[in-house]
PDB file of C-alpha atoms and ligand atoms in Angstrom:
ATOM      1  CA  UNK A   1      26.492  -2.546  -4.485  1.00 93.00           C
ATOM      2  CA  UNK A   2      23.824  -0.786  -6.561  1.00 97.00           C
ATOM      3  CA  UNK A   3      21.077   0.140  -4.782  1.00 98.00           C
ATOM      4  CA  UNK A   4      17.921  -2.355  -4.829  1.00 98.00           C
ATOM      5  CA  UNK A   5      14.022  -1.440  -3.174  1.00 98.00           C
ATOM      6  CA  UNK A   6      11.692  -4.065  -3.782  1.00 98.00           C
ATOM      7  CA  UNK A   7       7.914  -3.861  -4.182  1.00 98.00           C
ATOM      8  CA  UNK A   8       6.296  -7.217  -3.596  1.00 98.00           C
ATOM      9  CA  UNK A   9       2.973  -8.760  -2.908  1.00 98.00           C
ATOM     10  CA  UNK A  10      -0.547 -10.193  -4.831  1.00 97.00           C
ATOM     11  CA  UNK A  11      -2.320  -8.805  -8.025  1.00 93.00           C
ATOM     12  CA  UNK A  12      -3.772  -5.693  -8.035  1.00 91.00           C
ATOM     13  CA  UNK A  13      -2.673  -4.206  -4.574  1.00 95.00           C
ATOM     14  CA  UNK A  14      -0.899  -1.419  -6.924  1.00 93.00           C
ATOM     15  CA  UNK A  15       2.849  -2.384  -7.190  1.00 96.00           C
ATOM     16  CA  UNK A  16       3.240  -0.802 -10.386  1.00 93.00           C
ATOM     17  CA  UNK A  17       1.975   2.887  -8.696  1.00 94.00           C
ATOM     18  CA  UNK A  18       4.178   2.969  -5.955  1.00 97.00           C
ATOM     19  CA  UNK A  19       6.857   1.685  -8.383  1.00 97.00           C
ATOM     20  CA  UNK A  20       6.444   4.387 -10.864  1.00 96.00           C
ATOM     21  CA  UNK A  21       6.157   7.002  -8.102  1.00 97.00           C
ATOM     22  CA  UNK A  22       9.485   5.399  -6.806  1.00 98.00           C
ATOM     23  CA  UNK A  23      11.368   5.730  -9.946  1.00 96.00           C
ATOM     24  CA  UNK A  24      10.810   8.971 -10.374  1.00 96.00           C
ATOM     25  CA  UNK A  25      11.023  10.145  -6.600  1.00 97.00           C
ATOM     26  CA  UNK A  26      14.529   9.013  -6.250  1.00 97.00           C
ATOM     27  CA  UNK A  27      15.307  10.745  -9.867  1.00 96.00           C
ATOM     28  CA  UNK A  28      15.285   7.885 -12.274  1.00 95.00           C
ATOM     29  CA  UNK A  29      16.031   4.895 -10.866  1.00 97.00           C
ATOM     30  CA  UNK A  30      15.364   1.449 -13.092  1.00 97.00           C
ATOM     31  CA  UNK A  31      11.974  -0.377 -12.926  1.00 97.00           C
ATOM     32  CA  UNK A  32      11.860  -3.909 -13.086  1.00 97.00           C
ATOM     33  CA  UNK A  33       8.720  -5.148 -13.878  1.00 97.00           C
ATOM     34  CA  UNK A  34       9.381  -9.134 -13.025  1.00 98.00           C
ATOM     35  CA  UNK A  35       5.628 -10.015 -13.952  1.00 97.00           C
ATOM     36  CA  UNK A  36       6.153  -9.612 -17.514  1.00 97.00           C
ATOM     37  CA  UNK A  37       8.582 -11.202 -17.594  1.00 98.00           C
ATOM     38  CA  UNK A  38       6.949 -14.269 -16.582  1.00 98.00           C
ATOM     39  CA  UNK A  39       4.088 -13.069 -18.610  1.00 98.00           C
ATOM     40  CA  UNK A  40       5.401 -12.195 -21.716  1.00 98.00           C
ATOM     41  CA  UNK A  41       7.473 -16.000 -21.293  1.00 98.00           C
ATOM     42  CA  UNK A  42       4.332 -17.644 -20.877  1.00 98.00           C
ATOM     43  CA  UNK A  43       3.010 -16.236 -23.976  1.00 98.00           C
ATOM     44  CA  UNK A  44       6.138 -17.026 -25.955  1.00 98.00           C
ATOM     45  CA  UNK A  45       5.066 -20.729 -24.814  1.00 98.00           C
ATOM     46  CA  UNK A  46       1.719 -20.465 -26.563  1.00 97.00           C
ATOM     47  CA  UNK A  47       2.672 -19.170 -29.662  1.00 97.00           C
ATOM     48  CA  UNK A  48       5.790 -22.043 -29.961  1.00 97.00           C
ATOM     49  CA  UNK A  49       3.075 -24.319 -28.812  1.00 98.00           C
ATOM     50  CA  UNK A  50       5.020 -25.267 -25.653  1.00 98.00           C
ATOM     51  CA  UNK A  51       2.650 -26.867 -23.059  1.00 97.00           C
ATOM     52  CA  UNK A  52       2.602 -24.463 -19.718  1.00 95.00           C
ATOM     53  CA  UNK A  53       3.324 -27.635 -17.573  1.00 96.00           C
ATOM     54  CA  UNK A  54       6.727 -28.660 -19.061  1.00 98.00           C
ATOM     55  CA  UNK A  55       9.243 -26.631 -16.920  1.00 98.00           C
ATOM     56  CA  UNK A  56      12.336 -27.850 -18.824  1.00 98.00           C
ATOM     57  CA  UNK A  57      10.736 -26.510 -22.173  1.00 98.00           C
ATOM     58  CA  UNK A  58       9.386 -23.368 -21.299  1.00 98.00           C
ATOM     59  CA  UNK A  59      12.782 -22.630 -19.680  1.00 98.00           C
ATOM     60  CA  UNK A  60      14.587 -23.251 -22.758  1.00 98.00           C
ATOM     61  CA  UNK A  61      13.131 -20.107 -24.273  1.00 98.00           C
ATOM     62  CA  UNK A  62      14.788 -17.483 -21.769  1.00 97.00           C
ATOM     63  CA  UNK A  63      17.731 -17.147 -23.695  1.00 96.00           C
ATOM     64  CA  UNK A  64      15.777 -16.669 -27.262  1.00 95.00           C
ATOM     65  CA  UNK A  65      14.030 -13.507 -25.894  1.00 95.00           C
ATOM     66  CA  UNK A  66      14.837 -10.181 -26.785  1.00 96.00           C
ATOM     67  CA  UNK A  67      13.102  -8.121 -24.525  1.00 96.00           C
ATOM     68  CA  UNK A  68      13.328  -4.287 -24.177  1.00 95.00           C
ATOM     69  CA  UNK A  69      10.597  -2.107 -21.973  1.00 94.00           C
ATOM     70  CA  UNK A  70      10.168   1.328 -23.081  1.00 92.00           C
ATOM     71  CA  UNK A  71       8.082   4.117 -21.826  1.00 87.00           C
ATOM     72  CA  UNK A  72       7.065   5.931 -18.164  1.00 80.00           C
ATOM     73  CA  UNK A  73       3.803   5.643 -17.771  1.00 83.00           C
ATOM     74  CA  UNK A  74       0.872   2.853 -18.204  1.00 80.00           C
ATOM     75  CA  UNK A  75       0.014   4.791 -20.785  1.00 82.00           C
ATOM     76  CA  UNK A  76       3.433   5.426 -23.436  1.00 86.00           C
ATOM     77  CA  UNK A  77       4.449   2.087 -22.100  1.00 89.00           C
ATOM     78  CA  UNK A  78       6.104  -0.310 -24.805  1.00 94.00           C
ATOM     79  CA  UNK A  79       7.328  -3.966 -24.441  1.00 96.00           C
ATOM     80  CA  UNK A  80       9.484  -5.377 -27.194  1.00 96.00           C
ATOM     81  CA  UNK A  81       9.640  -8.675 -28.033  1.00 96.00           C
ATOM     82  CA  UNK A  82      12.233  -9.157 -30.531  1.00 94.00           C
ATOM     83  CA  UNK A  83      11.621  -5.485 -32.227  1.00 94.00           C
ATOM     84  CA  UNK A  84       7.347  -5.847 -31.459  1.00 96.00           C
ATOM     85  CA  UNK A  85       5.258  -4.538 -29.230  1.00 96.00           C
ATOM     86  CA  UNK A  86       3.464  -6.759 -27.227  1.00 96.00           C
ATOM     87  CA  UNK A  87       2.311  -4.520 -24.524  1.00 94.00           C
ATOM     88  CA  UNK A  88      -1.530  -4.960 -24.979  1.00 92.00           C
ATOM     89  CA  UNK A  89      -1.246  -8.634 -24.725  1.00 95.00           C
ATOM     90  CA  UNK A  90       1.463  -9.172 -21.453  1.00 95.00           C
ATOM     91  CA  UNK A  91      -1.424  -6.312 -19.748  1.00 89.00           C
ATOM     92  CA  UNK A  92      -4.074  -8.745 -20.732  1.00 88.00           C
ATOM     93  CA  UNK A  93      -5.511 -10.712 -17.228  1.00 85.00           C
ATOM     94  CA  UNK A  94      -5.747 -13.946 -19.544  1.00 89.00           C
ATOM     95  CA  UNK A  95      -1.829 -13.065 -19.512  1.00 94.00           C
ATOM     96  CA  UNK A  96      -1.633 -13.454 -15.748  1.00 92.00           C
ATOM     97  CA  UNK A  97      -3.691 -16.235 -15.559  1.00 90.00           C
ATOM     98  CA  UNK A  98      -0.602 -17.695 -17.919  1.00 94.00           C
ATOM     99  CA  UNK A  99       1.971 -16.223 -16.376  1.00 96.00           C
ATOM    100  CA  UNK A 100       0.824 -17.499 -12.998  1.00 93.00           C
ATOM    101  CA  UNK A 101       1.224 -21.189 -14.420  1.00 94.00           C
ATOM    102  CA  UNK A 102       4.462 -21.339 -15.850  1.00 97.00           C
ATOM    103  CA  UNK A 103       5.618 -19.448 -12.585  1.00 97.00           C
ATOM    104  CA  UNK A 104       5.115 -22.374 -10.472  1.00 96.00           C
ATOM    105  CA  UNK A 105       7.968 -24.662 -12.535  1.00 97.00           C
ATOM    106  CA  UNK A 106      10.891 -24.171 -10.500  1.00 97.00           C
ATOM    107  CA  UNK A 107      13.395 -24.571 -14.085  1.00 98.00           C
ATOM    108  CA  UNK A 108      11.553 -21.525 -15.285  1.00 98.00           C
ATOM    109  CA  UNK A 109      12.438 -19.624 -12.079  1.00 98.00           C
ATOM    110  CA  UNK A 110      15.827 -20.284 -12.459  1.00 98.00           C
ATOM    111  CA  UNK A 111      16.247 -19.352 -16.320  1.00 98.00           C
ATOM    112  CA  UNK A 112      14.222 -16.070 -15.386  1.00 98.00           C
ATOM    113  CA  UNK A 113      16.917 -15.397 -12.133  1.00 98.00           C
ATOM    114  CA  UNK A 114      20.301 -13.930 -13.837  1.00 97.00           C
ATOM    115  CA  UNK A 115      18.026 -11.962 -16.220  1.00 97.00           C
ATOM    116  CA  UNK A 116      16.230 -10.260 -13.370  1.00 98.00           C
ATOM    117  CA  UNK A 117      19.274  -9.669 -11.474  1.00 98.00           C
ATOM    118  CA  UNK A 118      20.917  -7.733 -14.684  1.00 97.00           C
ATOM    119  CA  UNK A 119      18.548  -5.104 -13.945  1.00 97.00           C
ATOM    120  CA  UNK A 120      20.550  -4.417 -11.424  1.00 98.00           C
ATOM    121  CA  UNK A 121      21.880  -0.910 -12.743  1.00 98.00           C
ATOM    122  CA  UNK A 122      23.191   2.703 -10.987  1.00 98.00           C
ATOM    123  CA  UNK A 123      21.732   4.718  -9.619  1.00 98.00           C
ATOM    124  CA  UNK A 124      19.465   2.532  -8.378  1.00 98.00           C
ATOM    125  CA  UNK A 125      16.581  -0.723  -9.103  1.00 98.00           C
ATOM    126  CA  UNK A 126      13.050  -0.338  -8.257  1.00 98.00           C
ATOM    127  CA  UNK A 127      12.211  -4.223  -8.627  1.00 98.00           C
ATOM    128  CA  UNK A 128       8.166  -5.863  -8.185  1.00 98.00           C
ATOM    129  CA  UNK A 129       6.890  -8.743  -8.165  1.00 98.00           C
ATOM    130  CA  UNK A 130       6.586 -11.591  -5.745  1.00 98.00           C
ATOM    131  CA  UNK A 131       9.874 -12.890  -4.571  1.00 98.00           C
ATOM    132  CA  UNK A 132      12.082  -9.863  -4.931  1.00 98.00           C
ATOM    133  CA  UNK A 133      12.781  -9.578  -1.671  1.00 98.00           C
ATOM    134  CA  UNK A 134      12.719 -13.375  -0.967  1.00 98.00           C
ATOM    135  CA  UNK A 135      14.617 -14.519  -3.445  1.00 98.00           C
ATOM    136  CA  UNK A 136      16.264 -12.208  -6.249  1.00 98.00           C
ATOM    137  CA  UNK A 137      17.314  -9.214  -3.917  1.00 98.00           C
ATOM    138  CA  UNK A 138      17.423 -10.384  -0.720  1.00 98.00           C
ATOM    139  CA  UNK A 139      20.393  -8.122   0.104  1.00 97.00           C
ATOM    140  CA  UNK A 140      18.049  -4.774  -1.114  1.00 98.00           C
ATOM    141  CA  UNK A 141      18.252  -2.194   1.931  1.00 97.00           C
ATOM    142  CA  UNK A 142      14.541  -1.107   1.367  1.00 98.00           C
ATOM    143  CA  UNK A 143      11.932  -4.160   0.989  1.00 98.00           C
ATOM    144  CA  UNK A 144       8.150  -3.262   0.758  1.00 98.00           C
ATOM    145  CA  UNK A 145       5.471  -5.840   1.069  1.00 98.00           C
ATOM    146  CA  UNK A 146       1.628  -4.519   0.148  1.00 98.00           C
ATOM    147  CA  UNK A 147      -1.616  -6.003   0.823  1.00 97.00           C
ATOM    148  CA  UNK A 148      -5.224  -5.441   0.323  1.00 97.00           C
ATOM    149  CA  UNK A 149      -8.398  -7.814   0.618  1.00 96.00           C
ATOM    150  CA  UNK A 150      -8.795  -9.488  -2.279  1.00 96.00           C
ATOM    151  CA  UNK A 151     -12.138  -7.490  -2.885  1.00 95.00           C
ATOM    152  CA  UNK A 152     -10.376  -4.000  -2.712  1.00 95.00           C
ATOM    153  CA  UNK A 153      -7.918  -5.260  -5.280  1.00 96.00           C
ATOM    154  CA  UNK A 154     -10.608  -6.647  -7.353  1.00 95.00           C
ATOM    155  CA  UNK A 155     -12.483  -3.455  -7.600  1.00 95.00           C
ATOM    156  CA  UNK A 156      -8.767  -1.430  -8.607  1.00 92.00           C
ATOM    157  CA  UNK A 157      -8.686  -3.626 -10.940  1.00 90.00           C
ATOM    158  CA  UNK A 158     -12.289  -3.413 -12.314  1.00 92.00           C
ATOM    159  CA  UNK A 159     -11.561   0.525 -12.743  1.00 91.00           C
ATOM    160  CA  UNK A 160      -8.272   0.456 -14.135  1.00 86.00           C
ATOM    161  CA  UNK A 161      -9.536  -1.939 -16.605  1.00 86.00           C
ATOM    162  CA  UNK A 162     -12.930   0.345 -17.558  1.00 90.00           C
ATOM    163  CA  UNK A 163     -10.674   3.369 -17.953  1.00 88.00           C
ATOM    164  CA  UNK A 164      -8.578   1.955 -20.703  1.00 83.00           C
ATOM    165  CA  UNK A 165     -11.840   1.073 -21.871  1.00 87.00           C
ATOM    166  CA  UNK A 166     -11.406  -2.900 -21.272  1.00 83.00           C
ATOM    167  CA  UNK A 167     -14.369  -4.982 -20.799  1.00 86.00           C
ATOM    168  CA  UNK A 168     -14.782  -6.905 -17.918  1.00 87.00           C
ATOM    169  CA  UNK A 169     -16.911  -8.032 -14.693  1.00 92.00           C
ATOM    170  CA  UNK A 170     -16.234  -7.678 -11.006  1.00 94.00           C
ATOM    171  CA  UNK A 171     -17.626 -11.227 -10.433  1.00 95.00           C
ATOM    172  CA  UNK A 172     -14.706 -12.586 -12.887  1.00 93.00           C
ATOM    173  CA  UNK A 173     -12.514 -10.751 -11.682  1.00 93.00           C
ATOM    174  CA  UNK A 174     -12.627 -11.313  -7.457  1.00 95.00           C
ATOM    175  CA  UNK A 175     -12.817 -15.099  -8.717  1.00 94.00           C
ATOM    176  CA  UNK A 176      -9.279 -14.499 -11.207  1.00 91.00           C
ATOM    177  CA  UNK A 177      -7.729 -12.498  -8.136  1.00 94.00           C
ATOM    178  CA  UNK A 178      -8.522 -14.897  -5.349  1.00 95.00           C
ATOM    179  CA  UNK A 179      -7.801 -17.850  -7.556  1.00 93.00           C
ATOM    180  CA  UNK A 180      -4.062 -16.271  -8.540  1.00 92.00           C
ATOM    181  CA  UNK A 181      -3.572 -15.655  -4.910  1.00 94.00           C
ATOM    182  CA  UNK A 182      -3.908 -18.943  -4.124  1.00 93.00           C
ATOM    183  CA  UNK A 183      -1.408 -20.475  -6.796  1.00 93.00           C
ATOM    184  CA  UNK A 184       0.984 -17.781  -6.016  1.00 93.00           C
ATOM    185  CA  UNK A 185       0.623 -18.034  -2.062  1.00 95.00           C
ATOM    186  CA  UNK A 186       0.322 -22.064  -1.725  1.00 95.00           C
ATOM    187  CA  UNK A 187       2.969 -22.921  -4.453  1.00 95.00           C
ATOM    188  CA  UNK A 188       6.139 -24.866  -2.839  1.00 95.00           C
ATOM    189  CA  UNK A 189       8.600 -22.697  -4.808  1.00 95.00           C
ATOM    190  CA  UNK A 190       9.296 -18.881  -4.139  1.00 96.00           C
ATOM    191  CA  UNK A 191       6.054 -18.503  -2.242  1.00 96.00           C
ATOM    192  CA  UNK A 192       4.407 -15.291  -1.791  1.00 96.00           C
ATOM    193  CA  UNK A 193       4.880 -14.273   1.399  1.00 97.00           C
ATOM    194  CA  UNK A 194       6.781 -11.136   2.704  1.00 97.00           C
ATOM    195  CA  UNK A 195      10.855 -10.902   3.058  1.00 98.00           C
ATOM    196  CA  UNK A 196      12.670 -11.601   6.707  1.00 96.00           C
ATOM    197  CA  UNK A 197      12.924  -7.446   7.554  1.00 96.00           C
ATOM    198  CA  UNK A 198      10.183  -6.606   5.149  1.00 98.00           C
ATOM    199  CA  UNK A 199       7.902  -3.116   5.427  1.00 98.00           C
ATOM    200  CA  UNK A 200       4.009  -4.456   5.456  1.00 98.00           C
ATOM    201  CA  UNK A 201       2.002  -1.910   3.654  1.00 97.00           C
ATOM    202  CA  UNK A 202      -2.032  -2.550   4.049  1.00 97.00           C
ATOM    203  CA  UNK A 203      -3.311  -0.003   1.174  1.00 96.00           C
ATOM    204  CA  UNK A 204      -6.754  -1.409   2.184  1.00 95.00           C
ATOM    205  CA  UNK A 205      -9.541   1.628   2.045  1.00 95.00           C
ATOM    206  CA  UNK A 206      -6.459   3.827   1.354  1.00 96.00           C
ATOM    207  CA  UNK A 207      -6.117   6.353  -1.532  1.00 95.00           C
ATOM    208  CA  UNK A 208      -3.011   6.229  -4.439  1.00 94.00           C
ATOM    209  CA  UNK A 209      -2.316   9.910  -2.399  1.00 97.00           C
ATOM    210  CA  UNK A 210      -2.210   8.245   1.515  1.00 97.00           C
ATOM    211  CA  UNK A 211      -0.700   4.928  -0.023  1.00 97.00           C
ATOM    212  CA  UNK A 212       2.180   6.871  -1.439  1.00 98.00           C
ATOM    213  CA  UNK A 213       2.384   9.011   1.946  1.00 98.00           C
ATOM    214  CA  UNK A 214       3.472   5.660   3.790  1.00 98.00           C
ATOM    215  CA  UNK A 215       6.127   4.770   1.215  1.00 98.00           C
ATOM    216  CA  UNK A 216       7.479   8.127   1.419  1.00 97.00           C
ATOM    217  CA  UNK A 217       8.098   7.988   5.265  1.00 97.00           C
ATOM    218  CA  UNK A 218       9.611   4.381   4.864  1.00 97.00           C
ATOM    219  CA  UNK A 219      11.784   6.237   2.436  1.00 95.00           C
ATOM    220  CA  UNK A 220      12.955   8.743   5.058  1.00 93.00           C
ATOM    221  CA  UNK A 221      13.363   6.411   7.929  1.00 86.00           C
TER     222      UNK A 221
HETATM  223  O1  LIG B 301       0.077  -7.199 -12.230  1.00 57.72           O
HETATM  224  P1  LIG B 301      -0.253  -8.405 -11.413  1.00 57.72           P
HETATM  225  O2  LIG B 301       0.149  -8.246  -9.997  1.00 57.72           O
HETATM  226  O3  LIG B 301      -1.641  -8.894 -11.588  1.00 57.72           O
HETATM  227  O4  LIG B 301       0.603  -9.611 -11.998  1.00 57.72           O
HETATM  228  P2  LIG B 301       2.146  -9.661 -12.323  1.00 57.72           P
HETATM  229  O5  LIG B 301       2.953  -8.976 -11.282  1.00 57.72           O
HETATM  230  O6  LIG B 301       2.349  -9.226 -13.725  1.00 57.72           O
HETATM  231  O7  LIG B 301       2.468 -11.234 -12.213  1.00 57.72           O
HETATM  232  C1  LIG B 301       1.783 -12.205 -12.981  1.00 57.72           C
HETATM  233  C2  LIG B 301       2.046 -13.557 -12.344  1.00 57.72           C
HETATM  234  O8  LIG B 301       3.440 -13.874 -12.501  1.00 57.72           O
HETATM  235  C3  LIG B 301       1.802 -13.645 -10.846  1.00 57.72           C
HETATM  236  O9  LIG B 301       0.480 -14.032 -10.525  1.00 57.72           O
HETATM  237  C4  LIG B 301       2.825 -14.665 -10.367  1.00 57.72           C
HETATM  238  O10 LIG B 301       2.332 -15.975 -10.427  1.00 57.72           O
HETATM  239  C5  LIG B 301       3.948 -14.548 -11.353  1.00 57.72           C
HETATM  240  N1  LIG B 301       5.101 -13.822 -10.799  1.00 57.72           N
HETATM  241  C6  LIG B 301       5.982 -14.522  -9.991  1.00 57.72           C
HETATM  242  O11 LIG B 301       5.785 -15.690  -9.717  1.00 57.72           O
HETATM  243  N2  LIG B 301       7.102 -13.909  -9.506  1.00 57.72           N
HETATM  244  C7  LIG B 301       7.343 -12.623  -9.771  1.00 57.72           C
HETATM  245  N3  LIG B 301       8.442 -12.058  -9.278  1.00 57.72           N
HETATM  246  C8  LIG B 301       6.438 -11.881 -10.554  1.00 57.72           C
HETATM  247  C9  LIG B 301       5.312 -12.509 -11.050  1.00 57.72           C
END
């Protein structure tokens, strides 16, 4: 079978880093990004004015998406929603907030399953999220599982978001991050929690450089 490492764990611990880094370390393997996925299908719900607790519904718009990322970096990136982009929005943290919602309904888990498994491409998948180890790839030979206090992750987030120039607060944020953590930890389906065999990362007080370091000898073991 295809290769398969996956990246799990809460918001902000800097998945998509050590995903990027992956990609390109191993020479090109495929992302999967299996947040927006679940973000950009809870904002499909809002605009067809779908309520975010009716599982059934929201489900029932998987197979209407056209979805197509494009791009390497945060920066070029590009998600297309039927031909648009609709990068700025998924990125948004009211997007999360969404996405976190519509995650819990277990019919919207199982539309989003087949799709996330077609990733599944030579030479290899990088896959993040929550349950890619737990659920989606449970065979993958390489599962990673990061961490941080929800502080540390708060503050990431606070810069990353003032860099691109995005306005927000630290207060809003710690409340956002510890509030999504416990939806996404507590919920009875597809908690997060890491994989049976799983690598624990704790990127706590540690720099992108050192963070990467660890990956890199999980890599070689
Ligand atoms: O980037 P960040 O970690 O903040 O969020 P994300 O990975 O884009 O995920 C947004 C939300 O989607 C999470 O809070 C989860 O509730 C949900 N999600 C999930 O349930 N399962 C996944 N595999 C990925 C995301």
């Amino acid at each position: 079978p295809v290769p398969v490492i996956t990246v799990d764990g809460p918001s902000g611990v800097g998945k998509g880093l050590v995903t990027r880094w992956l990609s390109q370390r191993l020479g090109g393997w495929h992302r999967l990004d299996s947040g927006a996925l679940y973000r950009i299908l809870a904002l499909a719900a809002q605009r067809a004015g779908v309520p975010d607790s009716d599982g059934p519904a929201v489900a029932a718009l998987v197979p209407g998406l056209r979805i197509e990322f494009t791009g390497d970096t945060e920066q070029d990136e590009a998600i297309l929603v039927d031909g648009e982009n609709w990068a700025d929005t998924v990125r948004a943290e009211t997007s999360g907030a969404l996405a976190s919602r519509i995650a819990a309904l277990p019919e919207v888990r199982a539309a989003l399953l087949q799709l996330q498994k077609d990733f599944r491409r030579a030479p290899g998948l990088i896959a993040d999220g929550r349950d890619m180890g737990t659920v989606v790839f449970p065979d993958a030979p390489l599962k990673i599982f990061m961490d941080a206090s929800p502080d540390e992750r708060a503050a990431r987030r606070y810069k990353q978001l003032s860099d691109k120039g995005i306005p927000a607060t630290l207060d809003s944020l710690c409340e956002e991050i510890r509030a999504r953590d416990a939806r996404d930890r507590n919920r009875p389906i597809a908690p997060l929690k890491p994989a049976e065999g799983a690598e624990v990362v704790d990127t706590t007080g540690l720099s992108p450089a050192e963070v990467l370091g660890k990956v890199e000898t999980l890599l070689r073991r």
